[in-house]
Amino acid sequence: MEVLHFDEIFVEKDGELEFGYTNVIIRGPDGDLYYANTEDRFLTSSEIDIDSLDKTSINTDGCWPLYSPRFLQAPSTISPDSYVKGPDLSFYEYDPKETPVSDLILHEVEAYELLKRHPHPNIVEYRGCVVRDDRITGICLAKYKMTLSERMADSTPFDKDMFLDGIERGIRHLHSLGIVHNDINPANIMLDELDCPIIIDFDAWQKNGQELGITKGTSGWMIEGSEYALFENDFFAFSKIQEYIYDPSSGKPLSRSTSSNSSQTTTSSTTSSGSTRDVSDAFDITPESPVEGERQNTTTPPLVGAQGLRSRGGASPEDMETDIAEQANAFMYTLQLSA
């Protein structure tokens, strides 16, 4: 057996965030999948004793949606320059009947199908659905060199102004299509061999003005307490990216999922996709006519929702304490932007 990834789950108690448990996703020798919860905390997957965990089997039929011919199918042989994004099985433990993981996959595929028709050099290249036994088991995407987080750790200089221009162009392209990314952060921005920025990870996307569901973004890089997918969400995150680019110490540590077999950042946090829709009918707009939202994410929000704060494996307890304190600072910054 092997650990696919693990997440730290934080819950609210007496108005404060505290560590709840670690959720671990495990794959067996025959490809069968399990999840387990433990009160222990880990920095790397190698620290996890799989045999000691109380494992619960995952019904993969609820995780892998049926393939439809209206979706692009990936080649049967995946090229080395491709990356296959699998389902985030950490969502399975909440309520697989209420929010099936398969719906989350289809929701993300909808975004890629739209972007396939309207590509952009600063948006990840979609190469189709990976299909096995008539089910979508993954999403095939172009593989890129490194994340922005990794690039900032490299001392080699690069053109930061041009880099930021590329990110902004990518965001504005999404908005011209009437959609909001909702999770712009250094782990969701890749770089190619020429240091060109590429926005990835569309599991949190929504049409502008729609209510957010399970996936709301990444703490510290979002408007805390956001309830709606609005263009301002992406521009707020972009302002944080600008700060981070010119002063790396201003960016909070990212707490992301740890995967033993992934070379590219996987999905973040938590969102509900709503009902499955035909891609051709899902959008009633043209690229030249973005939907203008009337709502604002500026009301005083609770610190976290009922499901708590999801923290990706690898974050130290000290980092998470910093995360909690910085949520208040992020909200105050939001108020300044909206003033």
Tab-separated table of C-alpha atoms in Angstrom:
chain	number	residue	atom	x	y	z
A	1	MET	CA	0.000	0.000	0.000
A	2	GLU	CA	1.064	3.597	-0.566
A	3	VAL	CA	-0.015	7.041	0.595
A	4	LEU	CA	-1.400	9.070	-2.309
A	5	HIS	CA	-1.740	12.271	-0.293
A	6	PHE	CA	-2.803	13.596	3.088
A	7	ASP	CA	-4.591	16.696	4.377
A	8	GLU	CA	-4.705	18.362	7.777
A	9	ILE	CA	-8.249	19.360	8.745
A	10	PHE	CA	-8.722	22.370	11.027
A	11	VAL	CA	-12.017	23.015	12.811
A	12	GLU	CA	-13.495	25.993	14.597
A	13	LYS	CA	-13.845	25.768	18.372
A	14	ASP	CA	-14.947	28.696	20.537
A	15	GLY	CA	-14.262	31.072	17.660
A	16	GLU	CA	-10.714	29.797	17.136
A	17	LEU	CA	-9.216	27.431	14.582
A	18	GLU	CA	-7.492	24.348	15.893
A	19	PHE	CA	-6.115	21.150	14.401
A	20	GLY	CA	-8.792	18.473	14.106
A	21	TYR	CA	-7.248	15.469	12.375
A	22	THR	CA	-5.222	14.310	9.383
A	23	ASN	CA	-7.041	12.727	6.454
A	24	VAL	CA	-4.972	10.145	4.541
A	25	ILE	CA	-5.772	8.659	1.114
A	26	ILE	CA	-4.216	5.244	0.471
A	27	ARG	CA	-3.912	3.046	-2.621
A	28	GLY	CA	-3.718	-0.738	-2.321
A	29	PRO	CA	-1.695	-3.157	-4.486
A	30	ASP	CA	-4.675	-3.844	-6.774
A	31	GLY	CA	-5.510	-0.167	-7.225
A	32	ASP	CA	-8.216	-0.218	-4.559
A	33	LEU	CA	-8.514	3.011	-2.576
A	34	TYR	CA	-9.014	3.794	1.114
A	35	TYR	CA	-9.203	6.803	3.395
A	36	ALA	CA	-8.285	7.047	7.058
A	37	ASN	CA	-8.325	9.748	9.724
A	38	THR	CA	-5.750	10.088	12.469
A	39	GLU	CA	-4.994	12.545	15.253
A	40	ASP	CA	-1.293	12.385	14.350
A	41	ARG	CA	0.416	15.069	12.247
A	42	PHE	CA	3.058	14.528	9.571
A	43	LEU	CA	5.478	16.556	7.496
A	44	THR	CA	5.974	13.899	4.803
A	45	SER	CA	4.062	10.802	3.683
A	46	SER	CA	7.014	8.592	4.639
A	47	GLU	CA	6.218	9.265	8.305
A	48	ILE	CA	2.768	7.648	8.032
A	49	ASP	CA	2.427	4.069	9.316
A	50	ILE	CA	-0.253	2.742	6.966
A	51	ASP	CA	-0.710	-0.542	8.846
A	52	SER	CA	-1.691	1.273	12.048
A	53	LEU	CA	-4.494	3.272	10.388
A	54	ASP	CA	-8.182	2.354	10.531
A	55	LYS	CA	-8.886	2.319	6.798
A	56	THR	CA	-12.274	2.694	5.078
A	57	SER	CA	-12.755	1.508	1.497
A	58	ILE	CA	-13.621	4.112	-1.145
A	59	ASN	CA	-16.229	3.254	-3.774
A	60	THR	CA	-14.458	4.387	-6.930
A	61	ASP	CA	-17.702	4.260	-8.937
A	62	GLY	CA	-18.682	7.390	-7.008
A	63	CYS	CA	-15.316	8.993	-7.769
A	64	TRP	CA	-14.914	8.319	-11.475
A	65	PRO	CA	-17.743	9.736	-13.619
A	66	LEU	CA	-18.984	8.051	-16.768
A	67	TYR	CA	-17.247	9.324	-19.876
A	68	SER	CA	-19.303	11.159	-22.495
A	69	PRO	CA	-18.225	11.378	-26.161
A	70	ARG	CA	-18.858	15.138	-26.034
A	71	PHE	CA	-15.641	15.430	-23.997
A	72	LEU	CA	-12.189	15.287	-25.551
A	73	GLN	CA	-10.564	11.936	-24.803
A	74	ALA	CA	-6.852	11.833	-24.017
A	75	PRO	CA	-4.557	9.539	-26.006
A	76	SER	CA	-4.374	5.987	-24.680
A	77	THR	CA	-0.630	6.448	-24.207
A	78	ILE	CA	0.177	9.491	-22.087
A	79	SER	CA	3.229	11.370	-23.344
A	80	PRO	CA	6.054	12.288	-20.930
A	81	ASP	CA	5.259	15.979	-21.362
A	82	SER	CA	1.758	15.440	-19.959
A	83	TYR	CA	0.460	15.418	-16.397
A	84	VAL	CA	-2.611	13.446	-15.305
A	85	LYS	CA	-4.639	15.056	-12.554
A	86	GLY	CA	-6.676	12.531	-10.601
A	87	PRO	CA	-9.707	13.121	-8.364
A	88	ASP	CA	-9.201	14.713	-4.962
A	89	LEU	CA	-10.389	11.755	-2.899
A	90	SER	CA	-10.070	13.670	0.358
A	91	PHE	CA	-13.567	15.026	-0.377
A	92	TYR	CA	-14.991	11.492	-0.188
A	93	GLU	CA	-15.145	11.374	3.600
A	94	TYR	CA	-17.572	14.282	3.968
A	95	ASP	CA	-20.666	12.928	2.252
A	96	PRO	CA	-20.113	11.112	-1.046
A	97	LYS	CA	-23.867	11.131	-1.714
A	98	GLU	CA	-24.304	14.883	-1.190
A	99	THR	CA	-21.204	15.961	-3.110
A	100	PRO	CA	-19.928	13.068	-5.247
A	101	VAL	CA	-16.287	13.350	-6.209
A	102	SER	CA	-17.392	12.450	-9.734
A	103	ASP	CA	-19.387	15.699	-9.898
A	104	LEU	CA	-16.279	17.666	-8.933
A	105	ILE	CA	-14.333	16.061	-11.780
A	106	LEU	CA	-17.066	16.826	-14.306
A	107	HIS	CA	-17.230	20.389	-13.038
A	108	GLU	CA	-13.527	20.874	-13.720
A	109	VAL	CA	-13.753	19.172	-17.117
A	110	GLU	CA	-16.428	21.716	-18.091
A	111	ALA	CA	-13.924	24.533	-17.577
A	112	TYR	CA	-11.246	22.795	-19.641
A	113	GLU	CA	-13.693	22.090	-22.458
A	114	LEU	CA	-14.561	25.792	-22.593
A	115	LEU	CA	-10.884	26.754	-22.509
A	116	LYS	CA	-10.133	24.261	-25.276
A	117	ARG	CA	-12.444	26.300	-27.488
A	118	HIS	CA	-10.908	29.565	-26.240
A	119	PRO	CA	-7.213	28.815	-25.490
A	120	HIS	CA	-4.736	31.298	-24.079
A	121	PRO	CA	-0.918	31.078	-23.732
A	122	ASN	CA	-1.130	31.814	-19.987
A	123	ILE	CA	-3.739	29.117	-19.282
A	124	VAL	CA	-2.953	25.413	-18.844
A	125	GLU	CA	-3.247	23.287	-21.985
A	126	TYR	CA	-6.000	20.657	-21.735
A	127	ARG	CA	-5.358	17.353	-23.518
A	128	GLY	CA	-8.505	15.423	-22.698
A	129	CYS	CA	-10.025	12.966	-20.234
A	130	VAL	CA	-8.193	9.797	-19.283
A	131	VAL	CA	-10.744	7.005	-19.702
A	132	ARG	CA	-10.722	3.472	-18.290
A	133	ASP	CA	-13.710	1.125	-18.493
A	134	ASP	CA	-15.862	4.004	-19.793
A	135	ARG	CA	-15.101	6.154	-16.735
A	136	ILE	CA	-13.030	9.329	-16.394
A	137	THR	CA	-10.144	8.454	-14.087
A	138	GLY	CA	-8.112	11.606	-14.659
A	139	ILE	CA	-7.643	14.821	-16.613
A	140	CYS	CA	-4.666	15.020	-18.975
A	141	LEU	CA	-2.895	18.386	-19.014
A	142	ALA	CA	0.402	19.734	-20.278
A	143	LYS	CA	3.234	19.353	-17.777
A	144	TYR	CA	5.212	22.457	-16.842
A	145	LYS	CA	8.607	23.017	-15.295
A	146	MET	CA	7.815	24.283	-11.786
A	147	THR	CA	5.399	26.237	-9.616
A	148	LEU	CA	5.799	29.907	-8.779
A	149	SER	CA	6.606	28.864	-5.205
A	150	GLU	CA	9.502	26.768	-6.492
A	151	ARG	CA	10.657	29.508	-8.873
A	152	MET	CA	10.802	32.051	-6.057
A	153	ALA	CA	13.039	29.679	-4.115
A	154	ASP	CA	15.462	29.747	-7.065
A	155	SER	CA	17.928	32.641	-6.908
A	156	THR	CA	18.116	32.949	-10.712
A	157	PRO	CA	16.595	36.338	-11.682
A	158	PHE	CA	13.640	36.639	-14.054
A	159	ASP	CA	11.527	39.454	-15.504
A	160	LYS	CA	8.937	39.950	-12.764
A	161	ASP	CA	7.013	42.685	-14.564
A	162	MET	CA	6.592	40.542	-17.661
A	163	PHE	CA	5.668	37.570	-15.480
A	164	LEU	CA	2.925	39.542	-13.705
A	165	ASP	CA	1.659	40.835	-17.048
A	166	GLY	CA	1.224	37.231	-18.175
A	167	ILE	CA	-0.752	36.295	-15.073
A	168	GLU	CA	-2.987	39.332	-15.473
A	169	ARG	CA	-3.586	38.534	-19.150
A	170	GLY	CA	-4.585	35.003	-18.201
A	171	ILE	CA	-6.994	36.242	-15.521
A	172	ARG	CA	-8.567	38.783	-17.871
A	173	HIS	CA	-9.019	36.079	-20.503
A	174	LEU	CA	-10.960	33.970	-18.001
A	175	HIS	CA	-13.089	36.968	-17.070
A	176	SER	CA	-13.787	37.688	-20.746
A	177	LEU	CA	-15.352	34.216	-20.830
A	178	GLY	CA	-17.471	35.093	-17.808
A	179	ILE	CA	-15.749	32.719	-15.389
A	180	VAL	CA	-13.776	33.187	-12.173
A	181	HIS	CA	-10.801	31.005	-11.204
A	182	ASN	CA	-11.264	31.545	-7.427
A	183	ASP	CA	-7.945	29.962	-6.407
A	184	ILE	CA	-5.058	32.035	-7.773
A	185	ASN	CA	-2.000	31.364	-5.585
A	186	PRO	CA	1.709	30.531	-6.080
A	187	ALA	CA	1.011	26.787	-6.190
A	188	ASN	CA	-1.529	27.224	-8.993
A	189	ILE	CA	0.797	29.211	-11.237
A	190	MET	CA	3.299	27.131	-13.170
A	191	LEU	CA	6.259	28.253	-15.284
A	192	ASP	CA	7.399	26.813	-18.580
A	193	GLU	CA	10.985	26.594	-19.817
A	194	LEU	CA	10.929	30.306	-20.750
A	195	ASP	CA	9.550	31.416	-17.354
A	196	CYS	CA	6.175	32.153	-18.930
A	197	PRO	CA	3.410	31.959	-16.271
A	198	ILE	CA	0.663	29.361	-16.726
A	199	ILE	CA	-2.489	29.361	-14.578
A	200	ILE	CA	-3.576	25.827	-13.608
A	201	ASP	CA	-6.105	24.060	-11.345
A	202	PHE	CA	-9.722	24.819	-12.229
A	203	ASP	CA	-11.581	22.810	-9.601
A	204	ALA	CA	-12.775	26.007	-7.866
A	205	TRP	CA	-14.004	27.843	-10.977
A	206	GLN	CA	-17.528	29.191	-11.267
A	207	LYS	CA	-19.435	31.528	-13.560
A	208	ASN	CA	-19.233	35.092	-12.341
A	209	GLY	CA	-21.951	35.754	-9.759
A	210	GLN	CA	-22.546	32.125	-8.823
A	211	GLU	CA	-22.496	31.079	-5.184
A	212	LEU	CA	-19.354	29.251	-4.094
A	213	GLY	CA	-19.668	25.694	-2.864
A	214	ILE	CA	-17.162	23.347	-1.234
A	215	THR	CA	-14.015	24.739	-2.878
A	216	LYS	CA	-13.535	28.390	-1.991
A	217	GLY	CA	-9.815	28.966	-2.525
A	218	THR	CA	-6.654	28.893	-0.442
A	219	SER	CA	-6.493	30.630	2.916
A	220	GLY	CA	-4.274	33.710	2.826
A	221	TRP	CA	-4.690	34.141	-0.932
A	222	MET	CA	-8.431	34.714	-1.018
A	223	ILE	CA	-11.047	37.091	0.360
A	224	GLU	CA	-11.803	35.237	3.574
A	225	GLY	CA	-15.480	34.467	3.963
A	226	SER	CA	-16.252	34.855	0.258
A	227	GLU	CA	-19.681	33.559	-0.675
A	228	TYR	CA	-19.759	34.293	-4.399
A	229	ALA	CA	-17.546	33.788	-7.432
A	230	LEU	CA	-16.765	37.352	-8.481
A	231	PHE	CA	-14.012	38.854	-10.609
A	232	GLU	CA	-12.767	40.695	-7.513
A	233	ASN	CA	-11.761	37.320	-6.030
A	234	ASP	CA	-9.127	36.839	-8.732
A	235	PHE	CA	-7.937	40.445	-8.607
A	236	PHE	CA	-7.533	40.249	-4.834
A	237	ALA	CA	-5.428	37.111	-5.267
A	238	PHE	CA	-3.455	38.830	-8.033
A	239	SER	CA	-2.656	41.719	-5.669
A	240	LYS	CA	-1.278	39.159	-3.201
A	241	ILE	CA	0.796	37.598	-5.990
A	242	GLN	CA	2.249	41.038	-6.767
A	243	GLU	CA	3.268	41.457	-3.131
A	244	TYR	CA	4.734	37.958	-3.081
A	245	ILE	CA	6.733	38.462	-6.293
A	246	TYR	CA	8.464	41.604	-5.039
A	247	ASP	CA	8.652	40.611	-1.372
A	248	PRO	CA	8.567	36.809	-0.930
A	249	SER	CA	8.488	37.221	2.849
A	250	SER	CA	5.017	38.795	2.513
A	251	GLY	CA	3.477	35.536	1.269
A	252	LYS	CA	2.124	33.105	3.826
A	253	PRO	CA	3.367	29.510	3.587
A	254	LEU	CA	1.093	27.403	1.399
A	255	SER	CA	-0.345	24.269	2.950
A	256	ARG	CA	-0.913	21.947	0.022
A	257	SER	CA	-1.578	18.248	-0.470
A	258	THR	CA	1.451	15.977	-0.480
A	259	SER	CA	1.533	13.374	-3.243
A	260	SER	CA	4.178	10.714	-3.611
A	261	ASN	CA	3.742	10.376	-7.375
A	262	SER	CA	2.899	13.875	-8.570
A	263	SER	CA	5.255	16.201	-10.399
A	264	GLN	CA	2.742	19.001	-10.740
A	265	THR	CA	0.603	20.747	-8.163
A	266	THR	CA	-2.816	19.178	-7.645
A	267	THR	CA	-6.116	20.740	-6.674
A	268	SER	CA	-6.748	22.916	-3.638
A	269	SER	CA	-9.309	23.302	-0.883
A	270	THR	CA	-13.012	22.409	-1.125
A	271	THR	CA	-16.248	23.413	-3.746
A	272	SER	CA	-19.526	22.200	-4.855
A	273	SER	CA	-20.077	21.911	-8.518
A	274	GLY	CA	-23.836	21.839	-8.526
A	275	SER	CA	-25.680	19.669	-11.015
A	276	THR	CA	-23.900	18.254	-14.043
A	277	ARG	CA	-24.550	20.293	-17.189
A	278	ASP	CA	-23.833	19.811	-20.870
A	279	VAL	CA	-20.766	21.873	-21.718
A	280	SER	CA	-22.395	23.255	-24.841
A	281	ASP	CA	-25.313	24.567	-22.777
A	282	ALA	CA	-23.414	25.615	-19.676
A	283	PHE	CA	-22.539	29.108	-20.890
A	284	ASP	CA	-24.970	31.704	-22.195
A	285	ILE	CA	-22.264	34.294	-22.865
A	286	THR	CA	-19.652	35.070	-25.494
A	287	PRO	CA	-15.999	35.940	-24.803
A	288	GLU	CA	-16.848	39.550	-25.628
A	289	SER	CA	-19.753	39.687	-23.149
A	290	PRO	CA	-18.634	38.796	-19.616
A	291	VAL	CA	-21.297	38.463	-16.950
A	292	GLU	CA	-21.123	41.354	-14.513
A	293	GLY	CA	-21.797	40.298	-10.930
A	294	GLU	CA	-23.852	42.567	-8.704
A	295	ARG	CA	-22.873	40.898	-5.440
A	296	GLN	CA	-19.834	41.788	-3.357
A	297	ASN	CA	-17.720	39.644	-1.075
A	298	THR	CA	-17.290	42.443	1.447
A	299	THR	CA	-19.660	41.586	4.292
A	300	THR	CA	-18.171	40.521	7.618
A	301	PRO	CA	-17.772	36.741	7.271
A	302	PRO	CA	-17.334	33.911	9.766
A	303	LEU	CA	-13.710	32.789	9.878
A	304	VAL	CA	-14.453	29.317	8.515
A	305	GLY	CA	-17.418	27.279	7.381
A	306	ALA	CA	-18.962	24.254	9.028
A	307	GLN	CA	-16.482	21.877	7.423
A	308	GLY	CA	-13.510	23.702	8.872
A	309	LEU	CA	-10.280	24.826	7.246
A	310	ARG	CA	-8.509	22.329	5.023
A	311	SER	CA	-4.748	22.498	5.349
A	312	ARG	CA	-2.541	20.580	2.997
A	313	GLY	CA	-0.021	18.121	4.367
A	314	GLY	CA	3.478	19.410	4.960
A	315	ALA	CA	2.643	22.552	6.923
A	316	SER	CA	4.197	22.816	10.363
A	317	PRO	CA	2.054	23.623	13.422
A	318	GLU	CA	3.839	26.985	13.626
A	319	ASP	CA	2.882	27.751	10.023
A	320	MET	CA	-0.737	26.929	10.706
A	321	GLU	CA	-0.823	29.226	13.732
A	322	THR	CA	0.528	31.952	11.448
A	323	ASP	CA	-2.195	31.098	8.912
A	324	ILE	CA	-4.911	31.697	11.486
A	325	ALA	CA	-3.545	35.085	12.509
A	326	GLU	CA	-3.096	36.181	8.907
A	327	GLN	CA	-6.732	35.487	8.032
A	328	ALA	CA	-7.728	38.535	10.053
A	329	ASN	CA	-5.067	40.616	8.287
A	330	ALA	CA	-6.316	39.418	4.883
A	331	PHE	CA	-9.865	40.454	5.718
A	332	MET	CA	-8.753	43.906	6.849
A	333	TYR	CA	-6.899	44.243	3.544
A	334	THR	CA	-10.126	43.320	1.751
A	335	LEU	CA	-11.971	46.113	3.536
A	336	GLN	CA	-9.282	48.579	2.448
A	337	LEU	CA	-9.641	47.478	-1.176
A	338	SER	CA	-13.410	47.878	-1.085
A	339	ALA	CA	-13.329	51.285	0.626
